[in-house]
Coordinates of C-alpha atoms in Angstrom, one line a residue:
X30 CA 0.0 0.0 0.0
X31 CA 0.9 3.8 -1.0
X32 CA 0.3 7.1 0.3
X33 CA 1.1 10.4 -1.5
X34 CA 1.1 13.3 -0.2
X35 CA 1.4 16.4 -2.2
X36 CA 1.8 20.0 -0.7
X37 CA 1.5 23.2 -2.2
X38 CA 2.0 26.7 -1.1
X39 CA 0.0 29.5 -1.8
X40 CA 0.0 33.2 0.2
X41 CA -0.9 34.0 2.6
X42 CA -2.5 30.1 4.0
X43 CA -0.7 26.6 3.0
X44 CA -2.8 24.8 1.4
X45 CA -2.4 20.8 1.7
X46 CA -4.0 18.3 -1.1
X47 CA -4.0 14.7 -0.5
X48 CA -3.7 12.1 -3.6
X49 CA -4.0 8.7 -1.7
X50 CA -3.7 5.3 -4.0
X51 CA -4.5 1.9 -2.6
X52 CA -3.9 -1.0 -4.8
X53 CA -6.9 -3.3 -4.6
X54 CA -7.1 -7.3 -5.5
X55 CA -9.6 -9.0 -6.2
X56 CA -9.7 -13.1 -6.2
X57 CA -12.4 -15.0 -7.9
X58 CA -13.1 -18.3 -6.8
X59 CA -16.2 -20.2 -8.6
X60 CA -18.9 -21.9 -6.1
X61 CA -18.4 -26.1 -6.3
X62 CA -17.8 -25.3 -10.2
X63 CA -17.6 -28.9 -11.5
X64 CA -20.7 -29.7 -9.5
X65 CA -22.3 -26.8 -10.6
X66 CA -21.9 -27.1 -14.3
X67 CA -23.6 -30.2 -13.6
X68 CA -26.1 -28.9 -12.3
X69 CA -27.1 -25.9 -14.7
X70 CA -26.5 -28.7 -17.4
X71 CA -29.2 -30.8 -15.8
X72 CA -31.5 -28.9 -13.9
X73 CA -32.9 -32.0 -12.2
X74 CA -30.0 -32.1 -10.0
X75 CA -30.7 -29.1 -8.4
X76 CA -30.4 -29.5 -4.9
X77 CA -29.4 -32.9 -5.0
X78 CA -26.0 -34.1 -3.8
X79 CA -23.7 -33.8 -6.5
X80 CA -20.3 -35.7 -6.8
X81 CA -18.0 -35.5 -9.7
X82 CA -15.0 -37.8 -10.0
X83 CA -13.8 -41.0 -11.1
X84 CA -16.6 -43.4 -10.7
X85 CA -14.3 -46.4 -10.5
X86 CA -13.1 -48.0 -7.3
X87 CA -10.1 -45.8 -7.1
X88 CA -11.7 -43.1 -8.1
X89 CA -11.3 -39.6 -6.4
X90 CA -13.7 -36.5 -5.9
X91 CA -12.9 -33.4 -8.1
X92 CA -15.9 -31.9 -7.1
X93 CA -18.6 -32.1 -4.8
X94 CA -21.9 -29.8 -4.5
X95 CA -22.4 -27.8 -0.9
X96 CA -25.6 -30.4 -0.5
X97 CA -22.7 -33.4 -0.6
X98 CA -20.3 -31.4 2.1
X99 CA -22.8 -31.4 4.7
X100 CA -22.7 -35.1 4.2
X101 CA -18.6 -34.9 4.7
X102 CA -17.6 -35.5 1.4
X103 CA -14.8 -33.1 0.0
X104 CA -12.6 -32.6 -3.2
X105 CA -9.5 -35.1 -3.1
X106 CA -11.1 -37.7 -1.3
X107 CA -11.4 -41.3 -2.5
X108 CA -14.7 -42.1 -4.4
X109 CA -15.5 -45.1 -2.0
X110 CA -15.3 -43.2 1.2
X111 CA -18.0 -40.2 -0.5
X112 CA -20.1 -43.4 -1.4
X113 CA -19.9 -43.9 2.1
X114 CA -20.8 -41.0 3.5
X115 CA -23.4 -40.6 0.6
X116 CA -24.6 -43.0 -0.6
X117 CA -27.7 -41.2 -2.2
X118 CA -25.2 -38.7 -3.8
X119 CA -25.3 -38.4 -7.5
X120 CA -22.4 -39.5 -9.4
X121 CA -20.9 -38.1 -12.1
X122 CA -17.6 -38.6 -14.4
X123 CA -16.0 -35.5 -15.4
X124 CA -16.7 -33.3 -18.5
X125 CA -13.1 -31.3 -19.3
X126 CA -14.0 -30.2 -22.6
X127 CA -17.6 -28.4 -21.2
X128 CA -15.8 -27.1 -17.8
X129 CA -13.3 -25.7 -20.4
X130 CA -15.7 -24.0 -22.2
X131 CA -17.0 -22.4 -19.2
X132 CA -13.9 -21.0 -17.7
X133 CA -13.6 -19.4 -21.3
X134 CA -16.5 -17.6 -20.9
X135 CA -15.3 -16.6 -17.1
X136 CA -12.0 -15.2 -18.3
X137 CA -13.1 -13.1 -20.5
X138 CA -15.8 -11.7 -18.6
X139 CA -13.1 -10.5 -15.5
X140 CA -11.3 -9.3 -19.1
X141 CA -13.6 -6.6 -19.3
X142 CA -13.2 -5.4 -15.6
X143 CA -9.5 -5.1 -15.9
X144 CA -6.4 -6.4 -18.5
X145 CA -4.7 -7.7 -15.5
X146 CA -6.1 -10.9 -15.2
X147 CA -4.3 -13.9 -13.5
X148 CA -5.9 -17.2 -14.0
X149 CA -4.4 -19.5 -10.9
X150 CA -6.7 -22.7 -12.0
X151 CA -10.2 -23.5 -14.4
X152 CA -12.2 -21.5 -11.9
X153 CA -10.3 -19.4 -9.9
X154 CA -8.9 -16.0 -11.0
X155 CA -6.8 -12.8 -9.5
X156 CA -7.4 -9.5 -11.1
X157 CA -6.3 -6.1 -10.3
X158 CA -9.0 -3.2 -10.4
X159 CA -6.8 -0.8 -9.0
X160 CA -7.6 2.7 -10.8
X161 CA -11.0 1.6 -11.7
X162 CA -13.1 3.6 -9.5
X163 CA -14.1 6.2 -12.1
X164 CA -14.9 2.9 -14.3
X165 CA -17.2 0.7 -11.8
X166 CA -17.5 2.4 -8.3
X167 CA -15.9 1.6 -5.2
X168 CA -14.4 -2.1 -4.6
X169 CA -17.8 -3.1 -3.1
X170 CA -20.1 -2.2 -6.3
X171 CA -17.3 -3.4 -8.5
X172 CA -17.1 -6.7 -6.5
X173 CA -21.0 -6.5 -7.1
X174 CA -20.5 -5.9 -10.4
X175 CA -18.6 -8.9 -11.1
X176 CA -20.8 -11.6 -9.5
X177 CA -23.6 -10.0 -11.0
X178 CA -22.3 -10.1 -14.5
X179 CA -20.7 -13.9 -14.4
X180 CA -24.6 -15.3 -13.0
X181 CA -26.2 -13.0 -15.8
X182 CA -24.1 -14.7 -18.5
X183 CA -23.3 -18.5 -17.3
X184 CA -25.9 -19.2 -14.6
X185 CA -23.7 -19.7 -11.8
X186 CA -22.1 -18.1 -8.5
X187 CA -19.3 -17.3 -7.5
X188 CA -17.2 -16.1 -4.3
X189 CA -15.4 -12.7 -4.4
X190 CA -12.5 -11.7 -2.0
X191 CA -11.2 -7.9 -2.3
X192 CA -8.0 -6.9 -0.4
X193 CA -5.1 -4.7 -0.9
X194 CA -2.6 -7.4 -1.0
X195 CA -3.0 -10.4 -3.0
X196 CA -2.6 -13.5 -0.3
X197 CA -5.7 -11.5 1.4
X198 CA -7.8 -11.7 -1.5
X199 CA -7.0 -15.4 -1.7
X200 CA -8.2 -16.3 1.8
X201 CA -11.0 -13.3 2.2
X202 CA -12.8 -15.2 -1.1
X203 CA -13.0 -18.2 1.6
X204 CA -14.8 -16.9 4.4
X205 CA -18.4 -16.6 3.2
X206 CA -19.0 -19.4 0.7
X207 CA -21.1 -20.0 -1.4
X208 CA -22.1 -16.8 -3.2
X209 CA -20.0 -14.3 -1.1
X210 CA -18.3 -10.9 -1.4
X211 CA -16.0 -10.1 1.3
X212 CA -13.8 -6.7 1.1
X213 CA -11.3 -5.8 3.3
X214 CA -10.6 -2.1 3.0
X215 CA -6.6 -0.9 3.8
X216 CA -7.8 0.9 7.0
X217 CA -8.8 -2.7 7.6
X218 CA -5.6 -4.9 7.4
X219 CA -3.7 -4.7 10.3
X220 CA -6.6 -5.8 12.4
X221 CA -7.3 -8.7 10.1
X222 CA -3.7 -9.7 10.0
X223 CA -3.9 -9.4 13.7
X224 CA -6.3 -12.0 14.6
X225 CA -5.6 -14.3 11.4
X226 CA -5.2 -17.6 12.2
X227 CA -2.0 -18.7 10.9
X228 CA -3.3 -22.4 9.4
X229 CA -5.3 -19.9 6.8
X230 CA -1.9 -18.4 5.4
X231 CA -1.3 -19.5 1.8
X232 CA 2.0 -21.9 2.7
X233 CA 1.6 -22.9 6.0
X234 CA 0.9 -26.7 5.9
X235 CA 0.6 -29.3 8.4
X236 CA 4.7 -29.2 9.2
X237 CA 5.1 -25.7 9.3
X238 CA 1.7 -25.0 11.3
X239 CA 3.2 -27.2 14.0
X240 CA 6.7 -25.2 14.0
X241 CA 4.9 -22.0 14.6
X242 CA 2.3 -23.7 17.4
X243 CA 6.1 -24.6 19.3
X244 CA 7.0 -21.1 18.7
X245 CA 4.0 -20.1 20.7
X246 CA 2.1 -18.5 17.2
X247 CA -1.5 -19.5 16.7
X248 CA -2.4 -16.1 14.5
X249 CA -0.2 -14.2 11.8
X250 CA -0.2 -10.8 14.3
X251 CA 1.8 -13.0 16.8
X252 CA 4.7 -13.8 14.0
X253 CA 5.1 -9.6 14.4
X254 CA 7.0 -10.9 17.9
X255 CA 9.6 -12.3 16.0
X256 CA 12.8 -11.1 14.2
X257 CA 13.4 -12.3 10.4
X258 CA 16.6 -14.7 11.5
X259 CA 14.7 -16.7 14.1
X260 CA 11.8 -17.4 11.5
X261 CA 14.0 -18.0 8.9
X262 CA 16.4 -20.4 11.1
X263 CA 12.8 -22.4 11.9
X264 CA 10.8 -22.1 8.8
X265 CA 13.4 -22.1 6.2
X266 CA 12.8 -19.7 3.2
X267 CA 9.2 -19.6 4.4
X268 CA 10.3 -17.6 7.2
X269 CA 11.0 -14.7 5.1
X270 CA 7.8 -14.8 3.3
X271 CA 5.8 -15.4 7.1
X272 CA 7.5 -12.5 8.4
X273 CA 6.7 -10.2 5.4
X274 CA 3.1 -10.9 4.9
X275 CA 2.5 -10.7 9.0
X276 CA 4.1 -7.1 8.8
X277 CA 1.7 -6.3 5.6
X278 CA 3.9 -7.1 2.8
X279 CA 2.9 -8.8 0.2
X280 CA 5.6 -8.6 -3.3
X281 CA 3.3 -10.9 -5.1
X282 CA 1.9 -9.3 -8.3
X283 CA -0.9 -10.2 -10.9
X284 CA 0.8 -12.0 -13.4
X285 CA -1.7 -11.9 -17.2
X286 CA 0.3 -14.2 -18.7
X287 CA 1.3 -17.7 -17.2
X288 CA 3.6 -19.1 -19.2
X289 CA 3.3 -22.6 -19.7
X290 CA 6.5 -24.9 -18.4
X291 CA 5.2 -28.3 -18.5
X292 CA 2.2 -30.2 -19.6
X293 CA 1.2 -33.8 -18.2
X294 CA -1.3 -36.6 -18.2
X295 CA -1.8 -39.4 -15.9
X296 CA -4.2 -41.9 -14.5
X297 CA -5.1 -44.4 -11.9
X298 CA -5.4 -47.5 -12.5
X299 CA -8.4 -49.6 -12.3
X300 CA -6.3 -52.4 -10.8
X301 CA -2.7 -52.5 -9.9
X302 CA -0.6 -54.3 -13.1
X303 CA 3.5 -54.7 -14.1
X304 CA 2.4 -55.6 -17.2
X305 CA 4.5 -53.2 -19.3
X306 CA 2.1 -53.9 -22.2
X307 CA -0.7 -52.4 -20.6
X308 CA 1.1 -49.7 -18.9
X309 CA 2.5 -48.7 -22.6
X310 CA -1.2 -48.6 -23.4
X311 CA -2.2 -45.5 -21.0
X312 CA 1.1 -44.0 -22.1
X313 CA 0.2 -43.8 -25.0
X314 CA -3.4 -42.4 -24.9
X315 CA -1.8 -39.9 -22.6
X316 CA 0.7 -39.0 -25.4
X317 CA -2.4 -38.2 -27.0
X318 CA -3.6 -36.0 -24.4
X319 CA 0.0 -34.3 -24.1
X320 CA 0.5 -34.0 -27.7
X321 CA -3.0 -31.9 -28.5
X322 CA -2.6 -29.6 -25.2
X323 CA 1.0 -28.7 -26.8
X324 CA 0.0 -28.4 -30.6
X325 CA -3.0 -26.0 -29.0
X326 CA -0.6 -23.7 -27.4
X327 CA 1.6 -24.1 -30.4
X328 CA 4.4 -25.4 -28.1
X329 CA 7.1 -28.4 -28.6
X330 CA 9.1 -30.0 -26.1
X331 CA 12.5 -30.9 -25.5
X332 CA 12.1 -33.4 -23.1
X333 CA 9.8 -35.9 -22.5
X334 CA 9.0 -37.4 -18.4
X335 CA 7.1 -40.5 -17.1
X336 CA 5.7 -40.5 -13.4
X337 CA 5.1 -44.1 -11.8
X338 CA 3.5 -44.7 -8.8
X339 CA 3.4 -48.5 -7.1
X340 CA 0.8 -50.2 -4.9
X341 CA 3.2 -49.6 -2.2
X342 CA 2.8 -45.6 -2.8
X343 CA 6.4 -45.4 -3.6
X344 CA 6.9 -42.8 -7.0
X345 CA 9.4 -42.7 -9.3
X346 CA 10.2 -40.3 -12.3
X347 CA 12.0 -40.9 -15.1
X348 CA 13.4 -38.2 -18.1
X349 CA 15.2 -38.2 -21.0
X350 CA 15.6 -35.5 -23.7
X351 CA 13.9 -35.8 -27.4
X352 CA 15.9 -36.5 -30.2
X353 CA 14.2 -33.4 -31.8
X354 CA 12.1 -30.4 -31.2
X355 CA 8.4 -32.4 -30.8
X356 CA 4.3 -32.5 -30.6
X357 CA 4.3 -35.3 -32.0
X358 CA 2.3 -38.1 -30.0
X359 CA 4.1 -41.1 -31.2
X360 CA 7.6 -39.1 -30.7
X361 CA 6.5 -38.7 -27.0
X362 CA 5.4 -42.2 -26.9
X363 CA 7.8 -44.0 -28.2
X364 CA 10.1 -41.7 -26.2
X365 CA 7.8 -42.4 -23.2
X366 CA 8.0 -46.7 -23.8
X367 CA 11.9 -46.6 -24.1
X368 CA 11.5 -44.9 -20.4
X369 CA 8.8 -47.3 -18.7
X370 CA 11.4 -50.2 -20.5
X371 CA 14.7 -48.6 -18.7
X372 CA 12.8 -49.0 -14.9
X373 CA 13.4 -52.6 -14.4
X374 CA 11.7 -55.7 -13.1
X375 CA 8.1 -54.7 -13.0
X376 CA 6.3 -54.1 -9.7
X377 CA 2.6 -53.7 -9.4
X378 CA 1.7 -50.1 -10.5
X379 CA -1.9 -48.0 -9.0
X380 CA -0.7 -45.2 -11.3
X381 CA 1.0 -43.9 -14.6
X382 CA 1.8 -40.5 -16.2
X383 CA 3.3 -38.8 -19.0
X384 CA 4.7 -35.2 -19.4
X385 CA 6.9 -33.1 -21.3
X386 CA 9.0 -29.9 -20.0
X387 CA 11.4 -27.3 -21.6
X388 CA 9.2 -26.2 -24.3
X389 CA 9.4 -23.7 -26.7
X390 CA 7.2 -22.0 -29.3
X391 CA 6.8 -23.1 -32.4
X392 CA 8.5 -20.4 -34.7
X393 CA 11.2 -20.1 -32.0
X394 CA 14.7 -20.7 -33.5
X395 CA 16.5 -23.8 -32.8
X396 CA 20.6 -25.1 -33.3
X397 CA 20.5 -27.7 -35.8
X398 CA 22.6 -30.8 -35.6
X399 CA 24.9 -30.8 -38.5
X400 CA 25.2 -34.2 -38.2
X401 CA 21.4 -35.3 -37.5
X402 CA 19.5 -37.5 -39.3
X403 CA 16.4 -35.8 -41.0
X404 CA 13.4 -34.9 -38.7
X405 CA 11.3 -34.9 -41.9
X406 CA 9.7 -38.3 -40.3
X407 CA 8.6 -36.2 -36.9
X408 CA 7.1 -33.4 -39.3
X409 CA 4.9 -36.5 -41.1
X410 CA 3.7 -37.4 -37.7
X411 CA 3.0 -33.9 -36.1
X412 CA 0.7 -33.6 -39.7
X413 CA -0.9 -36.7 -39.3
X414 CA -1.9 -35.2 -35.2
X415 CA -2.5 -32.0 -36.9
X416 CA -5.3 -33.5 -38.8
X417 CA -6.6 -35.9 -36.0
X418 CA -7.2 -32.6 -34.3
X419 CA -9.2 -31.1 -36.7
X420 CA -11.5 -34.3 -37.0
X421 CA -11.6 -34.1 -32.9
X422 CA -12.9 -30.5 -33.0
X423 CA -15.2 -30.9 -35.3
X424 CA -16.9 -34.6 -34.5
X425 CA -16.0 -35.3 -31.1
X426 CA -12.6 -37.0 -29.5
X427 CA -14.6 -40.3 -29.7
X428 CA -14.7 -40.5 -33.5
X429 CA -11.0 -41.0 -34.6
X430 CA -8.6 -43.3 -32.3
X431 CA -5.6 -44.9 -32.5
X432 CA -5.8 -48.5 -32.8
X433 CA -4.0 -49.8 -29.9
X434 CA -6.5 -47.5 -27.7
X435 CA -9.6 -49.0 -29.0
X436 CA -12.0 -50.8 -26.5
X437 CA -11.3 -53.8 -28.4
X438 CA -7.2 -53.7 -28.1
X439 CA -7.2 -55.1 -24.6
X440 CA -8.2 -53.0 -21.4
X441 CA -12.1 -51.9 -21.9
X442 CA -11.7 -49.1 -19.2
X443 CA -8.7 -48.4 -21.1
X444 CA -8.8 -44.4 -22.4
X445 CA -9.7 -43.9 -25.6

């Protein structure tokens, strides 16, 4: 936060004019989105208790509507527990491409409130509105404004948290879900930061939260007690970033454009399996997956990663670098096999991913190899994906496969 002040002098009285600017953030968070979609898709789910997620055994919730909380039931927990705790819940497998399709239409309507716009996730956003007074009012009516304006055009709510400093947005969005609108004014913060408990702070997990409990600090006011070296010696790094946000810093900033620095696909299994044959199977309809998200963003990658997780719960990752420039799904697959092949005896696996990393844009400049073989073979294949693409957007991703991902090619809950 900023004050100016500006003084001028006039005979025979001194005159004194004020200019005061206080940045303000504002932090969008969609109400239950997944769920919701659902529900303004079907209108016969309206208050019913709706849970989106895998709907196989090891299935986990992505979504669940405020009627399925009061049952318990909360994102990132396993799909047999919610059955458990709901049993009359509705169940319902994810829909990407339409909660896509939303968030579009989200983004671009926070565009028109300001041209810094952060999106953090599919349905949550920061955006700064300092300066827009003249434009929409005070924070209040903009904050108003917003809501009002995203229920008008998709049919659904959302929860709005206003605050000077970003990581006060974040958490003021929180406080009165669903449907909310919570502003903390600058005159306002040191109080809130005062009696904020510190298990609310964006970073402080279950480790830290304990640290800071020994430390005899239950709110973020109470970290004020403590010099930058003692929280840094306990916390780590995160000591400096404790300490600054408790004394009303916060250096984050609303960053338009996220650039992206990896794209990745991965699965749980059905039923734990070493069989390499059917692993290679997922890998490659994640290649798939992989190789359309990068051709989208007009991106290639230089290096391609697998992510393997055992029954046991014990993860590994393995990387290696492309031969050339690629969005090629088969480059990344085959690339992707040689990987899975390199990691030994098999063991039972509940999970397997595939990702690339280090990627450039498409007309950026590369150094050849003057002693390469030809990549005119990658080219072919990144045409044939090209025109895969086009069928997918205009038919449907069901209507052109690969053969090896068909239902018929082995797994039936396999991806297709």
């Amino acid at each position: 936060c900023a004050s100016l002040e500006l003084e001028f002098f006039t005979a025979p009285s001194k005159i004194r004019f004020y200019c005061r600017y206080w940045p303000m953030i504002v932090h969008v968070d969609m109400d239950a989105f997944y769920a919701s979609v659902e529900k303004l898709d079907n209108p016969e789910l309206a208050d019913k208790c709706v849970i989106v997620g895998g709907v196989s055994g090891r299935g986990v919730v992505s979504a669940a509507s405020y009627e399925a909380r009061r049952y318990g039931v909360r994102s990132a927990m396993p799909m047999y527990q919610a059955r458990r705790l709901c049993p009359h819940g509705v169940f319902v497998t994810p829909r990407q491409g339409r909660y896509k399709i939303i968030s579009g239409q989200i983004m671009e309507i926070l565009g028109a409130f300001s041209p810094l716009v952060e999106p953090v996730s599919i349905d949550e956003a920061y955006l700064d509105i300092s300066g827009c007074r003249r434009l929409f009012g005070d924070p209040e009516s903009t904050g108003r404004h917003i809501k009002e304006t995203i229920y008008d055009k998709t049919g659904l709510t959302c929860s709005v948290g206003m605050a000077p400093l970003k990581f006060l947005a974040k958490i003021s969005s929180d406080l009165k879900k669903p449907d909310g609108l919570v502003v903390i004014n600058p005159k306002e913060v040191a109080d809130f930061i005062k009696t904020l408990p510190v298990q609310k702070v964006p970073g402080v997990g279950r480790v830290s939260a304990r640290e800071l409990l020994r430390m005899g600090i239950s709110t973020l006011g109470e970290v004020q007690k403590y010099d930058k070296a003692m929280l840094v010696g306990r916390l780590g790094k995160y000591g400096i970033r404790i300490y600054e946000l408790a004394n009303g810093i916060d250096r984050s900033r609303i960053l338009p454009v996220r650039p992206v620095k990896s794209v990745s696909s991965e699965q749980t299994l059905s039923e734990d399996t070493g069989d390499k044959n059917v692993l290679k199977k997922y890998l490659l309809a994640q290649a798939e997956d992989v190789g359309r998200q990068l051709r989208r963003h007009r991106l290639r990658a230089k290096t391609v990663f697998i992510k393997i997780k055992h029954s046991d719960f014990t993860q590994i990752t393995r990387q290696a670098p492309l031969p050339s420039l690629s969005s090629s799904a088969s480059i990344l697959y085959r690339a992707g096999a040689v990987l899975l092949d390199a990691c030994g005896p098999a063991k039972p696996v509940r999970l397997v991913g595939l990702g690339v990393s280090d990627l450039v844009g498409e007309a950026t400049p590369v150094q050849q190899d003057l002693f390469a073989e030809s990549d005119e073979g990658c080219k072919k294949w990144e045409r044939v994906d090209t025109a895969m693409d086009e069928i997918c957007r205009r038919f449907g991703t069901r209507k052109i496969t690969r053969a090896a991902c068909s239902p018929d090619s082995g797994d039936k809950n396999e991806r297709k």
